[in-house]
Short mmCIF file of C-alpha atoms and ligand atoms in Angstrom, two decimals:
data_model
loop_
_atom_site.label_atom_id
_atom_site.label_comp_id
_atom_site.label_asym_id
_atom_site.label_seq_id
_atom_site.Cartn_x
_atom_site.Cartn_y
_atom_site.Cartn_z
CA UNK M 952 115.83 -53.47 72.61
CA UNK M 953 113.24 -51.80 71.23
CA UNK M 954 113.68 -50.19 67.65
CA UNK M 955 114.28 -52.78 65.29
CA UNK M 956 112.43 -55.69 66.94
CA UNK M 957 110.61 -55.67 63.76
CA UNK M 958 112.05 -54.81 60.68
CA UNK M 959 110.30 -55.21 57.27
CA UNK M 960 111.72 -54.50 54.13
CA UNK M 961 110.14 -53.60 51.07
CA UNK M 962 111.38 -53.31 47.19
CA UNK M 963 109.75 -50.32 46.02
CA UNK M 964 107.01 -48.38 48.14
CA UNK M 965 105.70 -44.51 47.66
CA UNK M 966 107.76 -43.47 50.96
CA UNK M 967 108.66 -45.49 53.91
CA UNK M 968 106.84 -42.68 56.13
CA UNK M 969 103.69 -43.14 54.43
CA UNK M 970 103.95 -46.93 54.62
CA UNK M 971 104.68 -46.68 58.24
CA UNK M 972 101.26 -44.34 58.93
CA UNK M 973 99.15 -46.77 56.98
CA UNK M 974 100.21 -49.85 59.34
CA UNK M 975 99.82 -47.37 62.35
CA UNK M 976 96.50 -46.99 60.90
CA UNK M 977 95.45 -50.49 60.28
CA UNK M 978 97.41 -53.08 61.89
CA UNK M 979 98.76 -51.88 65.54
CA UNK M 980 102.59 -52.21 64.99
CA UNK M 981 104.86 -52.57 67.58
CA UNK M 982 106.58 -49.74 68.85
CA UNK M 983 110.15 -49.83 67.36
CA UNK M 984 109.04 -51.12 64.09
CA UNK M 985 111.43 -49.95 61.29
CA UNK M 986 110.46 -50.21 57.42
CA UNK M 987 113.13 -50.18 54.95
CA UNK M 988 112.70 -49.43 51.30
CA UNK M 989 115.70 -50.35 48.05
CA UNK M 990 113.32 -47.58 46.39
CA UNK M 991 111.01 -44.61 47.20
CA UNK M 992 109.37 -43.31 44.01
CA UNK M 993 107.79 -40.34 46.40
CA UNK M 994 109.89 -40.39 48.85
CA UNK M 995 109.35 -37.26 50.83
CA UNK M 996 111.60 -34.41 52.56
CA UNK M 997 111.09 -31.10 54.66
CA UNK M 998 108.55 -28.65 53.85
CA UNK M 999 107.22 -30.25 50.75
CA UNK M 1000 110.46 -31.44 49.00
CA UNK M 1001 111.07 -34.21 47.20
CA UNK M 1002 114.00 -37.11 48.95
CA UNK M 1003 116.01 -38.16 45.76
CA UNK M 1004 117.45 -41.55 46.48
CA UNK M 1005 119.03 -43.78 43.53
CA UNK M 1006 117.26 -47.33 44.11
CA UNK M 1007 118.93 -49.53 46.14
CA UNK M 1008 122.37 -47.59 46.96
CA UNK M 1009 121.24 -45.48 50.05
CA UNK M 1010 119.15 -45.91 53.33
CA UNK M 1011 115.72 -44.93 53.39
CA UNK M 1012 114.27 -45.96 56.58
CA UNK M 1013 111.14 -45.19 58.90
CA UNK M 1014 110.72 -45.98 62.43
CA UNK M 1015 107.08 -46.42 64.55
CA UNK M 1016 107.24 -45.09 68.02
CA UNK M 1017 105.00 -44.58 71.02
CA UNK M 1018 106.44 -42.07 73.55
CA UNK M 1019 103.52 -41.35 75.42
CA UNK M 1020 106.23 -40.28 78.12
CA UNK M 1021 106.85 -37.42 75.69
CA UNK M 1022 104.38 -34.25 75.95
CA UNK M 1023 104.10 -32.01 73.19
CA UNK M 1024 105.97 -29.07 74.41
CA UNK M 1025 109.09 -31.55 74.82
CA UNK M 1026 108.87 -32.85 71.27
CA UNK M 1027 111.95 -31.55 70.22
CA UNK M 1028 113.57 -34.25 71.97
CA UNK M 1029 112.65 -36.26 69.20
CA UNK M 1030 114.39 -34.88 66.69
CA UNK M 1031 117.55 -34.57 69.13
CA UNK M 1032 117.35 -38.43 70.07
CA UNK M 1033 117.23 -39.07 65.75
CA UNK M 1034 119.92 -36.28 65.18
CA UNK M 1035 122.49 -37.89 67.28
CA UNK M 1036 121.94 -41.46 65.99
CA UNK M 1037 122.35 -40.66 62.67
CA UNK M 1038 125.27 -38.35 63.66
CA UNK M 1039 127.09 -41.22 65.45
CA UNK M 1040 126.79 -43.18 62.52
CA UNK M 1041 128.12 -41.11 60.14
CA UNK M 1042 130.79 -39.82 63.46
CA UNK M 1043 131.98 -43.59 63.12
CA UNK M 1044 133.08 -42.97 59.39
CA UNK M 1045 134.13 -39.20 59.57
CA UNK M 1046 134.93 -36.61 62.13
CA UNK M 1047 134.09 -33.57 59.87
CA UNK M 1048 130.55 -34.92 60.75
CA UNK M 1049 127.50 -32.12 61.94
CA UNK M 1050 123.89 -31.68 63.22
CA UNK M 1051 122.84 -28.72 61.31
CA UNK M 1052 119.71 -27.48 63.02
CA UNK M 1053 117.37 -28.75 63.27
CA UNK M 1054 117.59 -32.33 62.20
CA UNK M 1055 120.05 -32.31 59.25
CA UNK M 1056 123.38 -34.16 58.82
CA UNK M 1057 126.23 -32.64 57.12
CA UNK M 1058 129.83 -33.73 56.65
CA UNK M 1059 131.83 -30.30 56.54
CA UNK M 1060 129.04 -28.23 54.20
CA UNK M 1061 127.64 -31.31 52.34
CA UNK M 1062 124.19 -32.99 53.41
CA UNK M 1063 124.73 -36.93 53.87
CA UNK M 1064 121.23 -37.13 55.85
CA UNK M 1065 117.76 -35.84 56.65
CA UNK M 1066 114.88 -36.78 58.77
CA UNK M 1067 111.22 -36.26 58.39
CA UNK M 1068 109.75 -36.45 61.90
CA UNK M 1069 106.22 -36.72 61.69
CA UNK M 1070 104.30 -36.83 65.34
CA UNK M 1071 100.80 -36.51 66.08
CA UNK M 1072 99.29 -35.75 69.58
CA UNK M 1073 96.69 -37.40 71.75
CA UNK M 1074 95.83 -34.76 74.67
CA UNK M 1075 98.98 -34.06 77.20
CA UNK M 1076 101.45 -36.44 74.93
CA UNK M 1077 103.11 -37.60 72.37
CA UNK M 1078 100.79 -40.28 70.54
CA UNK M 1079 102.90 -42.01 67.84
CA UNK M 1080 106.00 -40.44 66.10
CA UNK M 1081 107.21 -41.62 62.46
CA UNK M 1082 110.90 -40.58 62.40
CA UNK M 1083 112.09 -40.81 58.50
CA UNK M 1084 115.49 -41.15 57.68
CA UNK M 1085 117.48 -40.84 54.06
CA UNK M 1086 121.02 -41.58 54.47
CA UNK M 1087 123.14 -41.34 51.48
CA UNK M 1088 125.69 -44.18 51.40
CA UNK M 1089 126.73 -45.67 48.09
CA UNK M 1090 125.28 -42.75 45.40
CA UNK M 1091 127.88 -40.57 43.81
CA UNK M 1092 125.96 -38.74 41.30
CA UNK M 1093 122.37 -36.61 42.45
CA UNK M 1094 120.48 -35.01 40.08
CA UNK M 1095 117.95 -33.52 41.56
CA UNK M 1096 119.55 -30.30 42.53
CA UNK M 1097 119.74 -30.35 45.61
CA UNK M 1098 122.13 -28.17 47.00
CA UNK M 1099 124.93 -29.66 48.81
CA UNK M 1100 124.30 -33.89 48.42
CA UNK M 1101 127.61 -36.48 49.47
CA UNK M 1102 127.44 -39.73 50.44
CA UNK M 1103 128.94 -41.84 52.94
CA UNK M 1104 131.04 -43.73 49.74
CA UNK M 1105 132.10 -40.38 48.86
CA UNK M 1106 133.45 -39.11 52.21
CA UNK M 1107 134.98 -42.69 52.77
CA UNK M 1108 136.06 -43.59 49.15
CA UNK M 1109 134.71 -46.78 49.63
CA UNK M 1110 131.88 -48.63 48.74
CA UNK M 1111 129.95 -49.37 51.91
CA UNK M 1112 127.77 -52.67 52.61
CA UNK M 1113 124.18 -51.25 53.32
CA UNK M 1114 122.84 -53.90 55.30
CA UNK M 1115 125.57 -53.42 57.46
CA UNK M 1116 124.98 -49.49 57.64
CA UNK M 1117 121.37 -50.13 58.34
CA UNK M 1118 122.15 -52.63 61.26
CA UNK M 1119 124.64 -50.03 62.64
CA UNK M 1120 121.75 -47.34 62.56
CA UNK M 1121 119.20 -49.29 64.08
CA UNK M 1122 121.08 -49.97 67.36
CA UNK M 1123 122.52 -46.09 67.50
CA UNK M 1124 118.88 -45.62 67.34
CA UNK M 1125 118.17 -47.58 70.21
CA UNK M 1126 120.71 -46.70 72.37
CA UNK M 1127 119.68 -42.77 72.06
CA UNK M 1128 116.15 -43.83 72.00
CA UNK M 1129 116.61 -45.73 75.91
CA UNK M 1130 118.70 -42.33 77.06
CA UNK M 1131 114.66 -40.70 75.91
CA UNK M 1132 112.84 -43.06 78.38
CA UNK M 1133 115.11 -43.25 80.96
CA UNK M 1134 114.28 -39.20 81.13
CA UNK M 1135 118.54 -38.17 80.22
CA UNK M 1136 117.62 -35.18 78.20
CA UNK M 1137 120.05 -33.24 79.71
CA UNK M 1138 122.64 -35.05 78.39
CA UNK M 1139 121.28 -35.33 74.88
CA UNK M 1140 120.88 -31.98 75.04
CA UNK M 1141 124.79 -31.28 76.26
CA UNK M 1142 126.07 -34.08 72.92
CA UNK M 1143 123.36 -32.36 70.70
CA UNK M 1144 125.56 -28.79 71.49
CA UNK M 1145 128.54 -30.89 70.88
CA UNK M 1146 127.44 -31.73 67.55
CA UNK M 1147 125.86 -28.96 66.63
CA UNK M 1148 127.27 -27.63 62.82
CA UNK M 1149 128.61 -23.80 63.06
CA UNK M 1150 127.97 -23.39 66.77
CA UNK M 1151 129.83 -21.08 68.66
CA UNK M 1152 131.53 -19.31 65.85
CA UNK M 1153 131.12 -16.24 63.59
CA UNK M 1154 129.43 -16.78 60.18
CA UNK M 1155 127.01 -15.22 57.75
CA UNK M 1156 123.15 -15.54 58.22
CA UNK M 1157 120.29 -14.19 56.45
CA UNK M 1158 116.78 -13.50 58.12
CA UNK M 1159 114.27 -10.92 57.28
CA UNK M 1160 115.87 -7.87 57.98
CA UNK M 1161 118.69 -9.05 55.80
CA UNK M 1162 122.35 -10.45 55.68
CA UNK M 1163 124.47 -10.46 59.18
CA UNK M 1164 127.15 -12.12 61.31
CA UNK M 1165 126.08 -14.27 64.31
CA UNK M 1166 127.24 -16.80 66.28
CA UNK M 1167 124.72 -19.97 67.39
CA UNK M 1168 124.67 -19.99 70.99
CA UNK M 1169 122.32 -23.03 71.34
CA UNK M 1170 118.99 -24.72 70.81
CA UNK M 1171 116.35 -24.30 73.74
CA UNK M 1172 114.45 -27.08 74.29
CA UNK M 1173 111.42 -26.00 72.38
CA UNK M 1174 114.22 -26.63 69.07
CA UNK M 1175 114.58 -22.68 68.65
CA UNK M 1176 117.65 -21.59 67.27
CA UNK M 1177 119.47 -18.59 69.59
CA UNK M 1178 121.84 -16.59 67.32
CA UNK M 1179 123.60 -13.73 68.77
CA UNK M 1180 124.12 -11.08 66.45
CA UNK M 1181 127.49 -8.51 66.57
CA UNK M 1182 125.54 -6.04 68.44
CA UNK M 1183 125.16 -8.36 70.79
CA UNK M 1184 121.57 -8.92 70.76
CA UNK M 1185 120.07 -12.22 70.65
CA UNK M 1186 117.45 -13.52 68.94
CA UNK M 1187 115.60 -16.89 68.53
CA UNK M 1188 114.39 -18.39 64.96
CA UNK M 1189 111.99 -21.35 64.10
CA UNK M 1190 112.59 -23.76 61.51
CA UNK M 1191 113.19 -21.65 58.03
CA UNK M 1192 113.26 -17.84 59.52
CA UNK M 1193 117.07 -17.92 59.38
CA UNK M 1194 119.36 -19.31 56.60
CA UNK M 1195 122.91 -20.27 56.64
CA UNK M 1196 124.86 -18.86 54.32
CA UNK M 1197 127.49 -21.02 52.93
C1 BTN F 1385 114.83 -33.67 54.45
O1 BTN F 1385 114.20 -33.00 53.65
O2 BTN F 1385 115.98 -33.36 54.79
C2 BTN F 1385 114.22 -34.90 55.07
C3 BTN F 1385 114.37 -36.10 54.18
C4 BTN F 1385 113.80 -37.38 54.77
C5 BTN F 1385 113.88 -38.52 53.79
C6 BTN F 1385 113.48 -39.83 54.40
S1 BTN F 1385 113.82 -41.19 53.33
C7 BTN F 1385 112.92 -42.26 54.36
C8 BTN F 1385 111.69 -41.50 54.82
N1 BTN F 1385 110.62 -41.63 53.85
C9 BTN F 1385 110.35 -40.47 53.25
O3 BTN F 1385 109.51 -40.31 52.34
N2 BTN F 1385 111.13 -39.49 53.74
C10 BTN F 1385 112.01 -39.99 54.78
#
């Protein structure tokens, strides 16, 4: 085992990714070292956003990794290995769930989950990675306006026990993590596909020459998106040069 060796838990910090590169900076952690936060009062999200996150009802997590093994043309593996934990998590308590490209996790078109991967490079590899997760679980009202929000107690109708949830996602998190360093990318590449929200099916995108119908054939393993259009050409998008429309 190597995620959650070391788990420390905090009441109320800034963001559990910013906690985690100030111990990276000062203290050495070891790799698999997971902070946990009840509250985030700048808890951060994708290009700039804000993570809304009503204290102490949802996951808000940050793990400390080392893979060296990893060079920075393969980094997309990352995100892959963090997608599918999360995703058999929330698999375990619904079948309508998704990995929308390239690291989000929907239940039918509702977000329960994103990551934050933050990596930095040393040469020819992968020097330390800070993979962020928020994981809705017991809030049932957001207010922040973000688009689509649910929650795990609103997909289950339950109330869920968080300590358990958080358990459950560190060892999905190390079992994907192992499949990384024993070099199986293939195959988290092949249940990746599987996952994979809107894949190989016709629905509405935007990009910029406008509104269109295409069909996700996959994600290469630099993370681009391939989207064929009706005409039958194909093209591949980075991160936020094509939208879904819902
Ligand atoms: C997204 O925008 O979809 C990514 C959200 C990531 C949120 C998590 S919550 C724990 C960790 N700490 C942060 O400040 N952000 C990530």
């Amino acid at each position: 085992m190597i995620i959650g060796t070391y788990v420390r838990h905090c009441e109320k910090v800034s963001s559990t990714n910013t906690v985690a590169a100030a111990m990276i900076r000062d203290q050495a952690p070891a790799e698999g070292t997971v902070i946990t936060a009840s509250y985030q009062d700048s808890g951060r999200g994708q290009q700039g956003n804000s993570w809304e996150s009503e204290p102490g009802k949802n996951l808000l997590m940050s793990v400390i990794l080392y893979p060296v093994m990893v060079s920075p043309a393969d980094q997309f593996i990352i995100s892959r290995f963090v997608s599918l934990a999360v995703h058999d998590l929330v698999a375990g308590h619904s079948p309508a769930a998704r990995i929308k490209w390239p690291n989000d996790i929907y239940v039918g078109d509702d977000k329960i989950a994103g990551i934050l991967i933050e990596n930095s490079i040393m040469g020819d590899m992968l020097a330390t990675t800070i993979a962020g997760i928020g994981l809705n679980v017991n809030q049932q009202i957001f207010r922040s306006g973000a688009p689509n929000p649910v929650s795990l107690r609103q997909v289950t109708g339950w109330e869920l026990d968080l300590a358990a949830v958080t358990v459950d996602l560190i060892a999905a998190l190390d079992r994907r993590y192992d499949m990384v360093i024993r070099g199986e990318a293939a195959t988290l590449e092949r249940e990746y596909h599987k996952a994979l929200y809107r894949a190989g099916e016709w629905h509405r995108f935007s990009d910029d020459t406008g509104v269109f119908e295409g069909m996700i054939e996959m994600v290469m393993p630099d993370g681009m998106l391939s989207v064929r259009k009706r005409n039958g050409v194909s093209r591949l998008y980075a991160f936020r040069e094509i939208d879904y429309i819902l």
